[in-house]
């Protein structure tokens, strides 16, 4: 199959990772890979040297006319983009992987060529760059039937039979229009004698798959679009910075953020950045005039002593009459009515993102692979798919249905049917908005639940600190205030509890916690078994009705001990819940723990810098050691996110055969780089992969074996992997999962209240549970059930859902191919390079 990929519409971080992944996955599957520069515009323009011949050959000049017309327009990014692309081209293994021969071997230029064949090394290292290196454009020509005819002609001419489109809903609509028209377009080209009978036969169908590249996260039927996490990261960095100046001067800030018709960026920024009020298109303020509602809310916050005010306005925000809400006007209201010293900040294009965060490297890589699979499996009758993601599962959904649903949101908003707009955005969006109100609004007695149902909730952190622990605690505490419960902070884990280090949290006290790394409560690994009887008596003394444990494997273990302790101690007959938070992501059954996103970002930042240094030396391998205990998640995912050449995990261990094979791979790889143009490469080694083949041993071995081809150095990331400031994704997930935990505690508390009052309460085993994410769904797993899936000795799950990631890491650097190459091929390629 010949597959072409293009990026279209607004650029977003992660588009390069998509191109890299699709190109590599395609080559691995034996396809010929092409890129189309400048989006649909490039498709319409095609490659001019061919089209001139074709234009002469035909009297009916429709296609040629269009091509000439666009070709006469100012040349699109022909200079900068050319330089950029050429700069990024590498002429290495394209020569070697037979099916990935690079267009550029021989140094042909790109001038006048928009559809170009690419090879393996052409896309190497594209991960770390923002935007899209193959260019994107908004193409008026492609919107016309003539433009699409020219595009079809150009594809057939190059023999391309499948197209991967990465863009927003506009681009994906274009893709679907193109596909549905394809048979007529081909017939028309044939009628015009622009294509032969054989070409018509061979190209009767066009296979298309869509990937959603958009910072707005506005596409239905997928939880996330490529680029949205990075955009959110940039916004939250700005809010974090603004927070400190707002606090210092006791100011109010009104922030306008991007998002077109979608409020996702504004909503998530509100949740992760701790805003006081937000305006999003899908749910304008209920009360009219909204100025009253906003001022009342902010005034309540100010009255209890809040020094800073943050209001976020989505670019498409309006009131319930669809009258636009502008940041400047909001400022005016806050100044005039509340007398606040208010400033407006418009973040503008900085939000497009630049360097992609870890998520915007991993997601596009996985989705790119899936896109190629979808094309290979596509039959003429199957619909075009869009590749999406649901929680942690990569999905295929019918492209046109997703586009239709996306459009329906905008239509619902136009019709002021905001309830429908919210439903169409999906349940998670509504949950996040609900969560925002629970966490950010100060409630009065009228919102609270009846006194007899109110709880005293103990909140405790366990294990090593992880990003999002504080955000989860903040959300839980704020939920308590809203409902009338009492949130009790247990400081310094179970040791602290035994020392009576427990106090009540306050609404204002937790205000800045969502942006704080580490653990505000203090955390350690002491288990309640240190003195279970004493722990039970402290539960009684503080009169806990429910317990929220935030932490990693220890937290799970602690919950297990407490649940088993119910046999002996009535004090443990309360609902108890564990919210997984650990950078190791080693809690059984859940695919996601708070902190793992923050940690991967820290790893990506560090590895980008290390790789840069390694590349500057031209031929250096860096062995990077990661934390993670006996769980290789962070190493494997980190390797995927940084494009590492090798990864060692505790699950697979290290042995001599592996090392011998790996050395051979690196030698082959370096021997194929053009002389003087080798790249730095990374080897990621989880600290507990082997007690014998340590980072230092492997580094020395590579130094010795690398000879003149490469040298080796090592770096240990250690505790930097805890990541400092938590990522917005960790903060937002912390809030969402924490609120679910609180609802779980409430539910089980109510069930206990229904038991006869004169009898000892008996909590059911499922009231001690762990909140988990499994593939596309959120599941509560009773702690006793978790045990069956836990490898207690190695402190990890028995099965690791990411086991296939290591294989993918190796595939993405072409390891099996390089290792499988015969000596004769190597010599031949070396000779040809000389
Ligand atoms: P986005 O993909 O980010 O939503 P646009 O809406 O600008 O961005 O769409 C990008 C490009 O997709 C447009 O410039 C146009 O070339 C193409 N496109 C959009 N809608 C259609 C359509 N209905 N028919 C054909 N092409 C379209």
mmCIF file of N, CA, C and O and ligand atoms in Angstrom, residues 8-10 40 137-140 142-143 148 167-174 177 213 260 407, ligand 1:
data_model
loop_
_atom_site.group_PDB
_atom_site.id
_atom_site.type_symbol
_atom_site.label_atom_id
_atom_site.label_comp_id
_atom_site.label_asym_id
_atom_site.label_seq_id
_atom_site.Cartn_x
_atom_site.Cartn_y
_atom_site.Cartn_z
ATOM 1 N N UNK A 8 -3.394 19.279 8.652
ATOM 2 C CA UNK A 8 -4.233 20.333 8.081
ATOM 3 C C UNK A 8 -4.916 21.143 9.173
ATOM 4 O O UNK A 8 -5.027 20.701 10.324
ATOM 5 N N UNK A 9 -5.376 22.323 8.815
ATOM 6 C CA UNK A 9 -6.065 23.188 9.779
ATOM 7 C C UNK A 9 -5.070 23.821 10.744
ATOM 8 O O UNK A 9 -3.886 23.937 10.434
ATOM 9 N N UNK A 10 -5.537 24.202 11.928
ATOM 10 C CA UNK A 10 -4.644 24.831 12.917
ATOM 11 C C UNK A 10 -3.591 23.838 13.376
ATOM 12 O O UNK A 10 -3.881 22.661 13.540
ATOM 13 N N UNK A 40 -4.075 20.222 2.626
ATOM 14 C CA UNK A 40 -4.803 19.963 1.373
ATOM 15 C C UNK A 40 -4.268 20.815 0.229
ATOM 16 O O UNK A 40 -4.392 20.461 -0.931
ATOM 17 N N UNK A 137 -1.970 24.263 6.149
ATOM 18 C CA UNK A 137 -2.514 25.468 5.519
ATOM 19 C C UNK A 137 -4.024 25.368 5.543
ATOM 20 O O UNK A 137 -4.574 24.299 5.777
ATOM 21 N N UNK A 138 -4.664 26.479 5.344
ATOM 22 C CA UNK A 138 -6.107 26.421 5.121
ATOM 23 C C UNK A 138 -6.275 26.560 3.607
ATOM 24 O O UNK A 138 -5.776 27.503 3.011
ATOM 25 N N UNK A 139 -6.918 25.589 2.996
ATOM 26 C CA UNK A 139 -6.963 25.557 1.545
ATOM 27 C C UNK A 139 -8.357 25.859 1.021
ATOM 28 O O UNK A 139 -9.285 25.076 1.204
ATOM 29 N N UNK A 140 -8.475 27.034 0.366
ATOM 30 C CA UNK A 140 -9.759 27.377 -0.247
ATOM 31 C C UNK A 140 -9.982 26.491 -1.467
ATOM 32 O O UNK A 140 -11.110 26.070 -1.761
ATOM 33 N N UNK A 142 -9.257 23.421 -2.008
ATOM 34 C CA UNK A 142 -9.747 22.071 -1.726
ATOM 35 C C UNK A 142 -11.244 22.062 -1.433
ATOM 36 O O UNK A 142 -11.893 21.028 -1.494
ATOM 37 N N UNK A 143 -11.755 23.229 -1.103
ATOM 38 C CA UNK A 143 -13.205 23.298 -0.845
ATOM 39 C C UNK A 143 -14.010 23.251 -2.138
ATOM 40 O O UNK A 143 -15.214 23.074 -2.114
ATOM 41 N N UNK A 148 -10.590 19.482 -5.594
ATOM 42 C CA UNK A 148 -10.536 18.085 -5.156
ATOM 43 C C UNK A 148 -10.225 17.161 -6.338
ATOM 44 O O UNK A 148 -9.583 16.128 -6.179
ATOM 45 N N UNK A 167 -5.946 16.572 11.601
ATOM 46 C CA UNK A 167 -6.421 17.948 11.685
ATOM 47 C C UNK A 167 -7.674 18.030 12.525
ATOM 48 O O UNK A 167 -8.067 17.044 13.166
ATOM 49 N N UNK A 168 -8.306 19.181 12.490
ATOM 50 C CA UNK A 168 -9.511 19.386 13.288
ATOM 51 C C UNK A 168 -10.764 18.929 12.550
ATOM 52 O O UNK A 168 -10.676 18.228 11.533
ATOM 53 N N UNK A 169 -11.919 19.347 13.034
ATOM 54 C CA UNK A 169 -13.150 18.832 12.426
ATOM 55 C C UNK A 169 -13.309 19.293 10.989
ATOM 56 O O UNK A 169 -13.831 18.558 10.145
ATOM 57 N N UNK A 170 -12.806 20.493 10.667
ATOM 58 C CA UNK A 170 -12.864 20.976 9.282
ATOM 59 C C UNK A 170 -12.076 20.049 8.370
ATOM 60 O O UNK A 170 -12.585 19.580 7.345
ATOM 61 N N UNK A 171 -10.869 19.741 8.779
ATOM 62 C CA UNK A 171 -10.001 18.884 7.962
ATOM 63 C C UNK A 171 -10.608 17.503 7.807
ATOM 64 O O UNK A 171 -10.535 16.903 6.730
ATOM 65 N N UNK A 172 -11.197 16.991 8.866
ATOM 66 C CA UNK A 172 -11.760 15.647 8.784
ATOM 67 C C UNK A 172 -13.036 15.640 7.938
ATOM 68 O O UNK A 172 -13.315 14.671 7.230
ATOM 69 N N UNK A 173 -13.779 16.743 7.979
ATOM 70 C CA UNK A 173 -14.939 16.847 7.084
ATOM 71 C C UNK A 173 -14.453 16.813 5.646
ATOM 72 O O UNK A 173 -14.999 16.086 4.800
ATOM 73 N N UNK A 174 -13.418 17.605 5.377
ATOM 74 C CA UNK A 174 -12.833 17.639 4.034
ATOM 75 C C UNK A 174 -12.446 16.235 3.591
ATOM 76 O O UNK A 174 -12.694 15.834 2.455
ATOM 77 N N UNK A 177 -15.553 14.251 2.694
ATOM 78 C CA UNK A 177 -16.111 14.715 1.418
ATOM 79 C C UNK A 177 -15.306 14.108 0.276
ATOM 80 O O UNK A 177 -15.841 13.553 -0.687
ATOM 81 N N UNK A 213 -5.980 16.319 15.344
ATOM 82 C CA UNK A 213 -4.955 17.243 15.826
ATOM 83 C C UNK A 213 -5.619 18.585 16.032
ATOM 84 O O UNK A 213 -6.011 19.243 15.074
ATOM 85 N N UNK A 260 -12.015 28.078 20.354
ATOM 86 C CA UNK A 260 -13.104 28.264 19.376
ATOM 87 C C UNK A 260 -14.469 28.043 20.040
ATOM 88 O O UNK A 260 -14.754 28.652 21.053
ATOM 89 N N UNK A 407 -20.334 18.868 15.166
ATOM 90 C CA UNK A 407 -21.101 19.976 14.594
ATOM 91 C C UNK A 407 -22.401 20.210 15.377
ATOM 92 O O UNK A 407 -22.865 21.341 15.535
HETATM 93 P P1 LIG B 1 -9.644 22.531 11.312
HETATM 94 O O1 LIG B 1 -9.272 21.262 10.619
HETATM 95 O O2 LIG B 1 -8.597 22.904 12.327
HETATM 96 O O3 LIG B 1 -11.036 22.502 11.852
HETATM 97 P P2 LIG B 1 -10.491 24.215 9.081
HETATM 98 O O4 LIG B 1 -11.911 24.186 9.473
HETATM 99 O O5 LIG B 1 -9.908 25.503 8.645
HETATM 100 O O6 LIG B 1 -9.526 23.703 10.242
HETATM 101 O O7 LIG B 1 -10.285 23.156 7.920
HETATM 102 C C1 LIG B 1 -9.019 22.946 7.335
HETATM 103 C C2 LIG B 1 -9.145 22.714 5.849
HETATM 104 O O8 LIG B 1 -9.959 21.567 5.591
HETATM 105 C C3 LIG B 1 -9.829 23.832 5.098
HETATM 106 O O9 LIG B 1 -8.954 24.873 4.795
HETATM 107 C C4 LIG B 1 -10.297 23.127 3.830
HETATM 108 O O10 LIG B 1 -9.253 23.011 2.917
HETATM 109 C C5 LIG B 1 -10.640 21.730 4.353
HETATM 110 N N1 LIG B 1 -12.096 21.628 4.553
HETATM 111 C C6 LIG B 1 -12.813 22.000 5.617
HETATM 112 N N2 LIG B 1 -14.132 21.764 5.432
HETATM 113 C C7 LIG B 1 -14.249 21.251 4.203
HETATM 114 C C8 LIG B 1 -15.345 20.798 3.386
HETATM 115 N N3 LIG B 1 -16.598 20.840 3.829
HETATM 116 N N4 LIG B 1 -15.075 20.316 2.158
HETATM 117 C C9 LIG B 1 -13.819 20.248 1.698
HETATM 118 N N5 LIG B 1 -12.757 20.682 2.411
HETATM 119 C C10 LIG B 1 -12.952 21.170 3.621
#
